[in-house]
Amino acid sequence: MGYDDLYRRSIEDPAGYWAEQAEQLHWFKKWDKVLDDSNAPFYRWFTGGQTNLCYNAVDRHALGARRGQAALIWESAETGQSRTLTFFELYREVNQLAGVMKNLGVRKGDRVLIYMPMVPEAIIGMLACARLGAIHSVVFGGFSVTSLASRIDDATPVLVLTADASMRKGNPVNLKDILDESLNAATVDSVRDVLVLDRGLVKCEMKSGRDLDWAEQLQKRGETFVEATPVASTDPSYILYTSGTTGKPKGVVRDTGGYMTALHSSMSQIYNVGDDDVYWSTSDIGWVVGHSYIVYGPLLKGTPTVVFEGRPDYPDPGIWWRIIEKYGITTVFSAPTALRALRKFPEHWMKDRDLSSLRMFYCAGEPLDAPTYEWAFEVLGVPVIDHYWQTESGWSMLTNPAGVELLPIKPGSPTKPAFGHRLEVVDADGNAVPKGEKGFLVDHGPLPPGMLMTLWNDDHRYIQSYWSHFKDNLLYMTGDYAIEDADGYFWMLGRADEVLNVSGHRLGTREIEEVISSHVAVAEVSVIGVKDDLKGEAVLVVSVLKQHIAPADEDRVAEEIRTLVRERIGPIAAPNAVHFVKMLPKTRSGKIMRRVIRSVYQGDMIGDLSTIEDDATVDMVREAIDMLRDDL
Ligand code: AMP
């Protein structure tokens, strides 16, 4: 069956279609109902069913034919270490850690926060949580105090898994210190224990009564076998925070049965992975791509997954290509920003290596622009596939399902809707716009398995954020602008809300603004995403300083703002440019007109101002823009 027929089937008979996919996995108890849509938009998959994500990802293979096959291949360009664990070795280590966690009192439904570098123990930690039915919340190791503290407050974990340090271009970043500060800054006091992996990179303070040494605990509390806890298909497997339009991050909640079904199915249908493949997602476990395609997707399928600690250009721009050569990697999942970074270097870094094992190269996170695509396709000589997704979706929403049928590639388009997704481009009222016209990308329910269930402890915000944009139409709002062309291909045109996409990662403008506002010299601030050749979008800060601040102090304040953002949110949010202006363009109701600032900054046409913001008087805005233009 080709794409069109299979897609149609997934839409016309979702229950039949997904039941077939789910049957390929292990269920302790089979579901009563495939899809419960009685409380839309809270769609529930495989209700009544009982399963375990860790059992399916690890035990199924470790106790079967894949026992001695590589499961996890770790390579650190930072420390020069590498390690391969077979499925059985992974099984043993997951059991041991699950034993520690169980003996520390972690129970089904408890939250465990994971703040770790890209080391095998981080993944073993995620799987151990899944084994116990505990809900993990992995926080990207590049986030700093404010971001981490707000996630601790929201998830109220009982246990935190961390390490002494992560490494950045050869320098240790003291994760444990950042965690200590965050636990002090957090308002909740839910954390009973902190398990610290000592990599021997930095010395860290251990707080008695709370901090425990990882290796010591494995000796003391570890067990060789811990029963995988059967959980309901609809029990949450994890919370993963993503930026929204307010300062508070959104805790995306993933179920268990639907997620595992969607991922397992995607490994064959989308990534075309078979028995001889080795899969490498260059992402980080702190992002959704890492959850789905470093950890769960490949392991559910029984495919070796490469876990990489490092960057594309360290210690030199040949590192990725050497890893592909070394392990005979067949399938890579990466991001356009990395390709753009690598493209700057001479091609010999790549051409000197034997990359003949490579079959497919996937990208997501931001648009894969046509020039980058053309370059990658030429130098790699394999299909380079762009696909579109979000933290909320857990797997791709727009895709080129190479395992079913490789659709003709149109450079710059992430192709067509993934199975089960009824995507459409609509106007502000939620009505379909003609093909070729720009609008909002929406998904009609029922959302397929793997999509978010809700936001953690906040059903109201789930409805507000995703389902309330179009008065009478119950539609899932992606927050992105798109066009569907005459062939049914979609073209993504960027975010429609106040969220930035820097190097393929979403950052909330509000989150960054709140941090900058805390600087004593700052009166007003607006954070805006502007086009950036390398990162897709870059962070521009435009701020009005308090009156008493002398122009001579501006450089110092700008530097302090940069440091503040790095320290509180993390290096990825660090502003590219900080500008001070006398006045920000606002609507009469006081809303800062970001689009206007962006246009002024980028030198774009500003267009008809009366349509940009309804209740702004054009003159007022023009005046502000002129001042802004002078200042910039
Ligand atoms: P995140 O939840 O951080 O993964 O960010 C999701 C957002 O990244 C989407 O809503 C899009 O704005 C953008 N995005 C992801 N993949 C693509 C893609 N292939 N093409 C264009 N934009 C993308």
XYZ file of C-alpha atoms and ligand atoms in Angstrom:
655
model
C 0.000 0.000 0.000
C 1.375 3.431 -0.935
C 1.233 6.623 1.108
C -2.116 7.856 -0.199
C -3.996 4.648 0.576
C -2.401 4.105 3.956
C -2.892 7.728 4.945
C -6.546 7.570 3.929
C -6.993 4.435 6.002
C -5.401 6.115 9.064
C -7.930 8.940 8.757
C -11.036 6.951 7.871
C -10.476 4.155 10.372
C -8.103 5.428 13.053
C -9.072 2.709 15.525
C -8.440 -0.120 13.072
C -5.256 1.426 11.797
C -3.669 2.072 15.210
C -4.816 -1.208 16.746
C -2.808 -3.012 14.072
C 0.254 -0.976 15.001
C -0.234 -1.504 18.743
C -0.519 -5.266 18.367
C 3.148 -5.428 17.417
C 4.076 -4.527 20.995
C 3.706 -6.225 24.354
C 0.644 -5.532 26.490
C 0.202 -7.028 29.964
C -3.491 -6.528 29.386
C -5.043 -5.710 26.051
C -7.071 -2.514 25.688
C -10.856 -2.382 25.939
C -11.172 0.500 23.527
C -8.669 1.725 20.935
C -9.736 5.372 20.962
C -11.825 7.135 23.557
C -12.846 10.501 22.129
C -15.764 11.037 24.485
C -14.020 13.919 26.252
C -12.458 15.697 23.258
C -9.948 17.279 22.976
C -8.603 14.980 25.681
C -8.178 12.015 23.346
C -7.213 8.757 25.019
C -5.660 5.758 23.268
C -5.920 2.071 24.184
C -7.991 2.643 27.303
C -8.145 -0.302 29.672
C -4.822 -1.579 28.295
C -1.809 -2.152 30.516
C 1.775 -2.080 29.392
C 5.266 -0.814 30.261
C 7.507 1.322 28.079
C 10.747 -0.044 29.521
C 9.587 -3.629 29.105
C 8.888 -2.986 25.447
C 12.084 -1.036 24.814
C 14.465 -3.248 26.772
C 13.188 -6.592 28.165
C 11.496 -7.646 24.939
C 14.885 -7.602 23.185
C 17.196 -8.423 26.112
C 15.321 -11.636 26.801
C 14.912 -12.472 23.139
C 16.906 -12.789 19.966
C 18.580 -9.406 20.311
C 20.094 -10.129 23.725
C 23.713 -9.819 22.519
C 23.098 -7.088 19.971
C 24.232 -3.492 20.511
C 21.513 -1.358 22.045
C 23.302 1.797 23.082
C 26.492 3.121 21.535
C 27.954 6.017 23.467
C 30.610 8.280 22.085
C 31.924 11.355 23.864
C 33.959 13.765 21.781
C 34.399 15.744 24.972
C 36.151 13.134 27.087
C 37.299 10.755 24.359
C 35.350 7.888 25.955
C 33.121 5.421 24.182
C 31.065 2.483 25.323
C 28.672 -0.014 23.771
C 25.976 -1.775 25.769
C 24.142 -4.793 24.407
C 20.432 -5.111 25.077
C 21.181 -7.495 27.916
C 23.762 -5.173 29.451
C 21.342 -2.301 29.175
C 18.656 -4.450 30.811
C 20.989 -5.240 33.726
C 21.919 -1.622 34.296
C 18.343 -0.407 34.059
C 17.272 -3.026 36.589
C 20.046 -2.068 38.990
C 19.186 1.607 38.888
C 15.468 0.858 39.116
C 16.353 -1.107 42.266
C 18.069 1.938 43.753
C 15.141 4.164 42.905
C 12.592 1.702 44.234
C 14.549 1.350 47.475
C 14.642 5.116 47.769
C 10.870 5.000 47.755
C 10.133 6.051 44.174
C 6.674 4.776 43.229
C 4.417 4.727 40.190
C 3.300 8.265 39.335
C 6.139 9.957 41.267
C 8.142 12.499 39.310
C 11.882 12.120 38.823
C 13.793 15.050 37.388
C 16.787 14.254 35.212
C 19.376 16.991 34.756
C 22.261 15.226 33.105
C 24.794 15.348 30.320
C 24.694 12.984 27.353
C 25.976 9.885 29.100
C 24.495 6.361 29.091
C 23.410 6.773 32.734
C 20.970 9.512 31.715
C 19.169 7.121 29.381
C 19.382 4.300 31.897
C 17.742 6.759 34.315
C 14.867 7.458 31.932
C 14.303 3.748 31.335
C 14.484 2.972 35.064
C 11.726 5.530 35.659
C 9.609 3.945 32.944
C 10.232 0.542 34.524
C 8.776 1.716 37.831
C 5.964 3.700 36.223
C 7.547 6.881 37.580
C 7.210 9.995 35.418
C 10.493 11.449 34.280
C 11.073 15.051 33.475
C 14.340 15.567 31.663
C 15.635 19.125 31.740
C 18.148 20.045 29.028
C 21.628 20.207 30.605
C 22.198 23.607 28.964
C 19.427 25.255 30.978
C 20.436 27.302 33.986
C 19.011 28.223 37.362
C 15.764 30.067 36.582
C 14.664 27.559 33.959
C 15.531 24.586 36.126
C 13.907 26.028 39.261
C 10.630 26.732 37.457
C 10.540 23.156 36.196
C 11.215 21.800 39.685
C 8.376 23.932 41.029
C 5.964 22.678 38.419
C 6.854 18.980 38.383
C 7.526 18.625 42.156
C 9.946 15.696 41.767
C 10.820 13.410 44.682
C 14.176 12.475 43.206
C 16.705 14.223 40.973
C 19.307 12.434 38.866
C 22.315 14.546 38.031
C 26.081 14.444 37.471
C 29.020 16.457 38.662
C 29.412 18.119 35.286
C 28.736 18.211 31.592
C 31.371 19.263 29.081
C 31.317 22.112 26.610
C 34.166 22.259 24.135
C 36.537 20.666 26.595
C 35.477 22.715 29.622
C 33.413 21.288 32.445
C 30.091 22.942 33.326
C 29.296 22.250 36.949
C 25.775 20.837 36.757
C 25.598 19.975 40.415
C 26.231 23.620 41.399
C 23.472 24.804 39.076
C 21.145 22.173 40.517
C 21.974 23.210 44.105
C 21.205 26.832 43.275
C 17.992 25.838 41.539
C 16.837 23.747 44.484
C 17.451 26.785 46.696
C 15.592 29.043 44.289
C 12.631 26.651 43.917
C 9.609 27.358 46.090
C 8.646 23.712 46.587
C 10.437 21.299 48.848
C 9.502 18.009 47.205
C 12.989 16.625 46.479
C 14.014 13.964 49.007
C 17.122 12.628 47.297
C 19.629 13.687 44.670
C 21.588 10.934 42.970
C 24.900 12.294 41.699
C 26.939 10.571 39.013
C 30.579 11.347 39.666
C 32.328 11.553 36.310
C 35.475 12.779 37.982
C 35.270 16.070 36.086
C 34.844 18.542 38.962
C 34.653 18.352 42.717
C 31.175 18.879 44.012
C 29.665 19.529 47.395
C 27.478 16.698 48.643
C 24.709 17.805 50.962
C 24.343 15.215 53.682
C 20.918 13.664 54.073
C 20.021 14.567 50.477
C 22.843 13.892 48.030
C 23.842 10.322 47.250
C 26.703 8.953 45.200
C 25.415 7.031 42.166
C 28.026 4.245 42.144
C 27.784 3.751 45.892
C 24.012 3.465 45.722
C 24.195 0.833 42.972
C 26.335 -1.247 45.346
C 24.136 -0.595 48.324
C 20.595 -0.485 46.980
C 20.815 -1.862 43.438
C 18.965 -5.050 42.431
C 19.601 -7.399 39.526
C 15.924 -7.652 38.683
C 13.020 -5.349 39.335
C 9.641 -6.305 37.906
C 8.449 -3.873 35.214
C 5.369 -2.197 36.710
C 2.275 -2.576 34.529
C 0.838 0.876 33.944
C -2.333 1.979 32.199
C -1.852 2.909 28.566
C -3.124 6.357 29.559
C -0.740 6.812 32.485
C 1.813 9.557 31.860
C 5.288 8.395 30.893
C 6.930 11.779 31.056
C 6.643 15.533 31.336
C 8.753 17.621 28.984
C 8.744 21.382 29.272
C 8.554 23.640 26.268
C 8.323 27.378 25.859
C 4.983 29.045 25.443
C 3.901 32.630 25.102
C 3.986 33.309 28.842
C 7.001 33.190 31.119
C 5.934 29.858 32.582
C 7.039 26.849 30.525
C 4.418 24.330 29.464
C 4.715 20.814 30.842
C 3.785 18.595 27.922
C 2.428 15.289 29.248
C 2.906 12.127 27.193
C 0.922 8.939 27.712
C 2.446 5.451 27.602
C 0.595 3.131 25.207
C -0.154 5.655 22.482
C 3.370 7.049 22.523
C 5.053 3.691 22.263
C 2.728 2.621 19.461
C 3.336 5.787 17.438
C 7.108 5.625 17.884
C 7.397 1.948 17.079
C 5.334 2.409 13.967
C 7.330 5.482 12.890
C 10.608 3.562 12.998
C 9.481 1.419 10.066
C 7.052 3.677 8.274
C 8.925 6.956 8.457
C 12.575 6.058 9.078
C 12.500 2.804 7.132
C 14.626 1.096 9.762
C 15.159 -2.637 9.484
C 17.311 -5.258 11.164
C 20.692 -4.020 9.948
C 20.345 -0.369 10.757
C 22.221 1.813 13.214
C 20.380 4.973 14.144
C 21.846 8.264 15.251
C 19.864 11.235 16.411
C 22.308 14.074 17.060
C 19.840 15.821 19.376
C 20.005 15.868 23.183
C 17.856 13.899 25.630
C 16.661 17.271 26.959
C 14.599 17.819 23.798
C 11.657 15.909 22.432
C 13.676 14.520 19.522
C 16.069 13.045 22.060
C 13.251 11.410 24.020
C 11.701 9.910 20.933
C 14.675 9.125 18.707
C 17.713 8.778 20.913
C 15.889 6.712 23.485
C 12.462 5.218 22.935
C 11.983 4.907 19.171
C 15.161 2.985 18.298
C 15.043 0.838 21.450
C 11.386 -0.074 20.952
C 12.325 -1.201 17.468
C 15.419 -3.078 18.732
C 17.781 -0.803 16.786
C 21.209 0.282 18.073
C 21.048 3.952 19.008
C 24.052 6.258 19.085
C 24.329 8.618 22.043
C 26.749 11.439 21.369
C 28.201 13.903 23.828
C 29.626 16.769 21.847
C 29.058 19.284 19.112
C 29.380 19.085 15.326
C 32.630 21.069 15.254
C 34.575 19.862 18.290
C 37.418 18.926 18.423
C 37.194 19.583 14.675
C 34.482 19.612 11.978
C 35.219 15.997 11.065
C 33.815 14.501 14.255
C 30.344 13.596 12.956
C 31.661 11.985 9.820
C 34.206 9.948 11.776
C 31.422 8.670 14.034
C 29.278 7.651 11.050
C 32.279 5.841 9.594
C 33.302 4.229 12.880
C 29.901 2.691 13.641
C 28.589 2.219 10.110
C 25.627 4.417 10.892
C 22.805 4.088 8.380
C 20.269 6.654 9.519
C 20.931 10.117 10.891
C 18.407 12.515 12.368
C 19.749 16.012 12.781
C 18.896 19.705 12.509
C 19.345 22.262 9.738
C 21.336 24.519 12.048
C 24.022 21.846 12.413
C 24.181 21.334 8.661
C 24.522 25.061 8.117
C 27.353 25.162 10.645
C 29.157 22.238 8.969
C 28.707 23.656 5.516
C 31.117 26.470 6.369
C 34.025 24.046 6.574
C 36.016 22.479 3.710
C 34.368 19.364 2.310
C 37.432 17.209 2.872
C 36.275 16.731 6.479
C 33.460 14.707 5.039
C 34.922 13.428 1.797
C 37.933 11.848 3.519
C 35.621 9.504 5.388
C 33.893 6.368 4.194
C 30.228 7.266 4.572
C 28.960 4.436 2.401
C 26.878 2.954 5.248
C 24.635 6.032 5.290
C 21.210 5.539 3.703
C 19.047 8.358 5.007
C 19.512 11.777 6.531
C 16.567 13.381 8.353
C 16.183 16.927 9.613
C 13.695 18.726 11.843
C 13.366 21.620 14.229
C 13.173 24.486 11.749
C 12.794 24.854 8.012
C 15.476 23.099 5.977
C 16.184 25.879 3.511
C 16.699 24.874 -0.106
C 20.412 25.854 -0.375
C 21.324 23.818 2.720
C 19.256 20.938 1.399
C 20.964 21.051 -2.016
C 24.392 21.090 -0.408
C 23.621 18.204 1.955
C 22.086 16.103 -0.799
C 25.079 16.629 -3.029
C 27.784 15.856 -0.490
C 25.970 13.000 1.259
C 24.442 11.427 -1.826
C 21.451 10.025 0.109
C 17.880 11.299 0.513
C 17.828 14.307 2.854
C 14.401 14.447 4.398
C 12.863 17.397 6.179
C 10.049 16.613 8.578
C 8.097 18.855 10.886
C 7.136 18.366 14.486
C 6.815 19.898 17.915
C 7.466 18.959 21.510
C 3.709 18.489 21.735
C 3.507 15.983 18.896
C 6.206 13.537 20.084
C 6.822 12.408 16.492
C 6.489 14.047 13.118
C 3.274 15.688 11.970
C 4.467 16.435 8.448
C 6.722 13.833 6.991
C 8.042 11.861 4.095
C 7.253 8.246 5.017
C 10.247 6.614 3.358
C 9.396 3.202 4.819
C 6.037 3.188 3.064
C 6.903 5.241 -0.003
C 9.555 7.874 -0.496
C 7.552 10.777 -1.891
C 9.283 13.117 -4.336
C 11.271 15.652 -2.336
C 10.464 19.317 -2.784
C 13.367 21.168 -1.162
C 12.066 23.458 1.574
C 8.884 21.482 2.259
C 8.503 18.903 5.061
C 6.170 17.062 2.675
C 2.765 15.674 3.699
C 0.739 14.859 6.825
C 1.939 11.925 8.894
C -0.455 9.021 9.412
C -3.427 9.948 11.557
C -2.887 13.716 11.300
C -5.668 15.694 9.628
C -3.728 18.858 8.950
C -5.162 21.930 7.337
C -4.255 25.568 6.725
C -6.979 27.897 8.011
C -7.786 31.583 8.441
C -8.355 33.444 11.715
C -11.849 31.922 12.004
C -10.632 28.402 11.481
C -11.949 28.083 7.937
C -9.792 26.410 5.325
C -7.965 28.824 3.045
C -7.519 27.991 -0.655
C -4.423 26.008 -1.567
C -1.430 28.261 -2.082
C -2.577 30.754 0.542
C -0.962 31.393 3.887
C -2.755 30.605 7.128
C -2.419 28.841 10.455
C -1.509 25.173 10.483
C -4.071 23.229 12.507
C -4.835 19.614 13.255
C -8.380 18.279 13.360
C -9.043 15.848 16.128
C -8.847 13.071 17.038
C -5.137 13.648 17.559
C -3.232 10.464 16.748
C -1.372 8.454 19.417
C 1.800 10.046 20.763
C 0.452 13.612 20.794
C 0.363 15.382 24.153
C -2.423 14.367 26.556
C -2.589 17.700 28.339
C -0.280 20.101 30.191
C 0.933 18.979 33.577
C -1.614 19.928 36.251
C -3.172 22.397 33.875
C -6.005 21.115 31.682
C -7.223 24.681 31.409
C -4.004 25.911 29.853
C -4.015 22.933 27.473
C -7.372 24.097 26.153
C -6.344 27.768 26.160
C -3.018 27.201 24.425
C -4.051 24.748 21.755
C -7.806 24.535 21.293
C -9.258 28.013 21.778
C -8.006 29.967 18.804
C -10.980 29.565 16.516
C -14.278 30.479 18.106
C -16.623 27.774 16.925
C -14.105 25.321 15.615
C -12.368 22.844 17.873
C -8.964 22.745 16.174
C -5.477 22.060 17.490
C -3.392 25.174 16.849
C 0.255 24.430 16.070
C 1.229 28.089 16.406
C 2.856 27.995 12.963
C 2.058 29.659 9.669
C 1.952 27.398 6.642
C 0.887 27.052 3.017
C -0.428 23.896 1.384
C 0.412 23.744 -2.307
C -1.595 22.242 -5.137
C 0.109 18.849 -4.680
C -0.785 18.648 -0.995
C 2.743 19.505 0.169
C 3.030 21.840 3.140
C 5.466 24.752 3.459
C 6.258 26.123 6.892
C 6.517 29.887 7.284
C 7.524 30.297 10.930
C 5.851 30.878 14.256
C 2.672 32.871 14.487
C 3.031 33.414 18.226
C 5.632 34.990 20.438
C 7.982 32.071 20.496
C 11.466 32.042 18.978
C 13.143 29.186 17.214
C 16.876 29.366 17.846
C 18.945 26.535 16.419
C 15.838 24.385 16.244
C 14.739 24.980 19.825
C 11.800 26.936 21.024
C 12.417 29.778 23.417
C 9.634 31.867 24.895
C 10.186 35.585 24.486
C 8.367 36.170 27.787
C 10.722 33.881 29.640
C 13.756 35.856 28.459
C 12.059 39.221 28.997
C 11.281 38.382 32.595
C 14.923 37.654 33.278
C 16.105 40.870 31.624
C 13.490 42.949 33.465
C 15.089 41.914 36.715
C 18.154 44.025 35.855
C 18.035 47.227 37.921
C 18.787 49.500 34.967
C 16.031 48.149 32.720
C 12.727 49.997 32.458
C 11.174 48.128 29.543
C 12.267 45.329 27.302
C 11.159 43.426 24.267
C 12.775 40.232 23.050
C 12.363 39.505 19.376
C 13.400 36.767 16.996
C 15.227 38.021 13.935
C 16.462 36.075 10.936
C 19.876 34.531 11.348
C 21.716 32.667 8.627
C 23.175 30.078 10.956
C 20.717 29.634 13.799
C 17.482 30.209 11.887
C 16.461 32.830 14.386
C 18.577 34.931 16.728
C 17.624 36.703 19.922
C 17.390 40.493 19.619
C 16.907 42.529 22.776
C 15.478 46.021 22.499
C 15.243 47.823 25.784
C 14.475 51.178 27.326
C 16.764 51.986 30.230
C 15.743 53.832 33.367
C 16.199 57.568 33.050
C 19.154 57.914 35.379
C 21.324 55.507 33.376
C 23.990 57.439 31.479
C 24.705 56.557 27.818
C 28.272 55.805 28.880
C 26.976 52.876 30.930
C 25.104 51.229 28.066
C 27.862 48.847 27.032
C 28.269 47.607 30.557
C 24.519 47.077 30.983
C 24.348 45.248 27.639
C 27.069 42.886 28.796
C 25.308 42.342 32.122
C 22.083 41.528 30.294
C 23.908 38.958 28.176
C 25.408 37.360 31.277
C 22.073 37.371 33.068
C 20.325 35.510 30.253
C 23.148 32.988 29.988
C 23.126 32.327 33.700
C 19.407 32.184 34.273
C 18.087 30.597 31.083
C 21.158 29.103 29.449
C 23.682 29.820 26.703
C 21.274 29.000 23.868
C 19.139 31.998 24.805
C 22.083 34.422 24.886
C 21.163 37.563 22.909
C 22.953 38.194 19.634
C 22.329 41.915 19.934
C 21.216 44.230 22.728
C 19.958 47.662 21.700
C 18.770 50.534 23.833
C 16.046 52.818 22.541
C 14.148 55.769 23.975
C 10.731 54.302 23.316
C 9.228 51.038 22.146
C 6.454 51.040 19.526
C 3.234 50.064 21.237
C -0.432 49.792 20.564
C -2.776 52.049 22.471
C -3.522 49.158 24.764
C 0.170 48.982 25.581
C 1.116 45.912 23.577
C 4.650 46.087 22.233
C 4.625 45.691 18.452
C 7.281 43.076 17.944
C 6.596 42.639 14.277
C 7.262 46.335 13.742
C 10.544 46.206 15.637
C 11.549 43.120 13.695
C 10.792 44.784 10.365
C 12.712 47.911 11.321
C 15.662 45.831 12.437
C 15.700 43.614 9.366
C 15.036 46.506 7.037
C 11.875 44.811 5.713
C 8.881 46.697 4.392
C 6.732 47.638 7.335
C 3.550 47.695 5.338
C 0.249 49.137 6.347
C 0.521 49.865 10.032
C -3.191 50.028 10.661
C -3.449 46.363 9.842
C -0.490 45.345 11.979
C -2.204 46.174 15.228
C -5.780 47.274 15.158
C -5.937 49.776 17.913
C -2.645 51.536 17.358
C -2.669 55.005 15.935
C -0.406 55.094 12.954
C 1.221 58.351 13.878
C 2.217 57.212 17.316
C 3.765 54.120 15.881
C 5.603 55.921 13.125
C 7.123 58.241 15.652
C 8.335 55.350 17.738
C 9.711 53.617 14.671
C 11.624 56.681 13.564
C 13.195 56.941 16.968
C 13.908 53.247 16.952
C 15.463 53.492 13.514
C 17.763 56.276 14.652
C 18.782 54.278 17.678
C 19.377 51.053 15.793
P 9.958 22.383 19.533
O 8.685 22.101 20.225
O 10.940 23.124 20.372
O 10.519 21.155 18.896
O 9.637 23.397 18.340
C 8.612 23.109 17.432
C 8.559 24.189 16.396
O 9.739 24.151 15.584
C 7.425 24.054 15.428
O 6.219 24.544 15.956
C 7.940 24.852 14.249
O 7.817 26.219 14.468
C 9.415 24.496 14.245
N 9.714 23.348 13.372
C 9.990 22.086 13.727
N 10.287 21.322 12.667
C 10.193 22.110 11.573
C 10.381 21.911 10.161
N 10.760 20.744 9.666
N 10.157 22.963 9.352
C 9.793 24.162 9.847
N 9.614 24.417 11.158
C 9.814 23.411 12.023
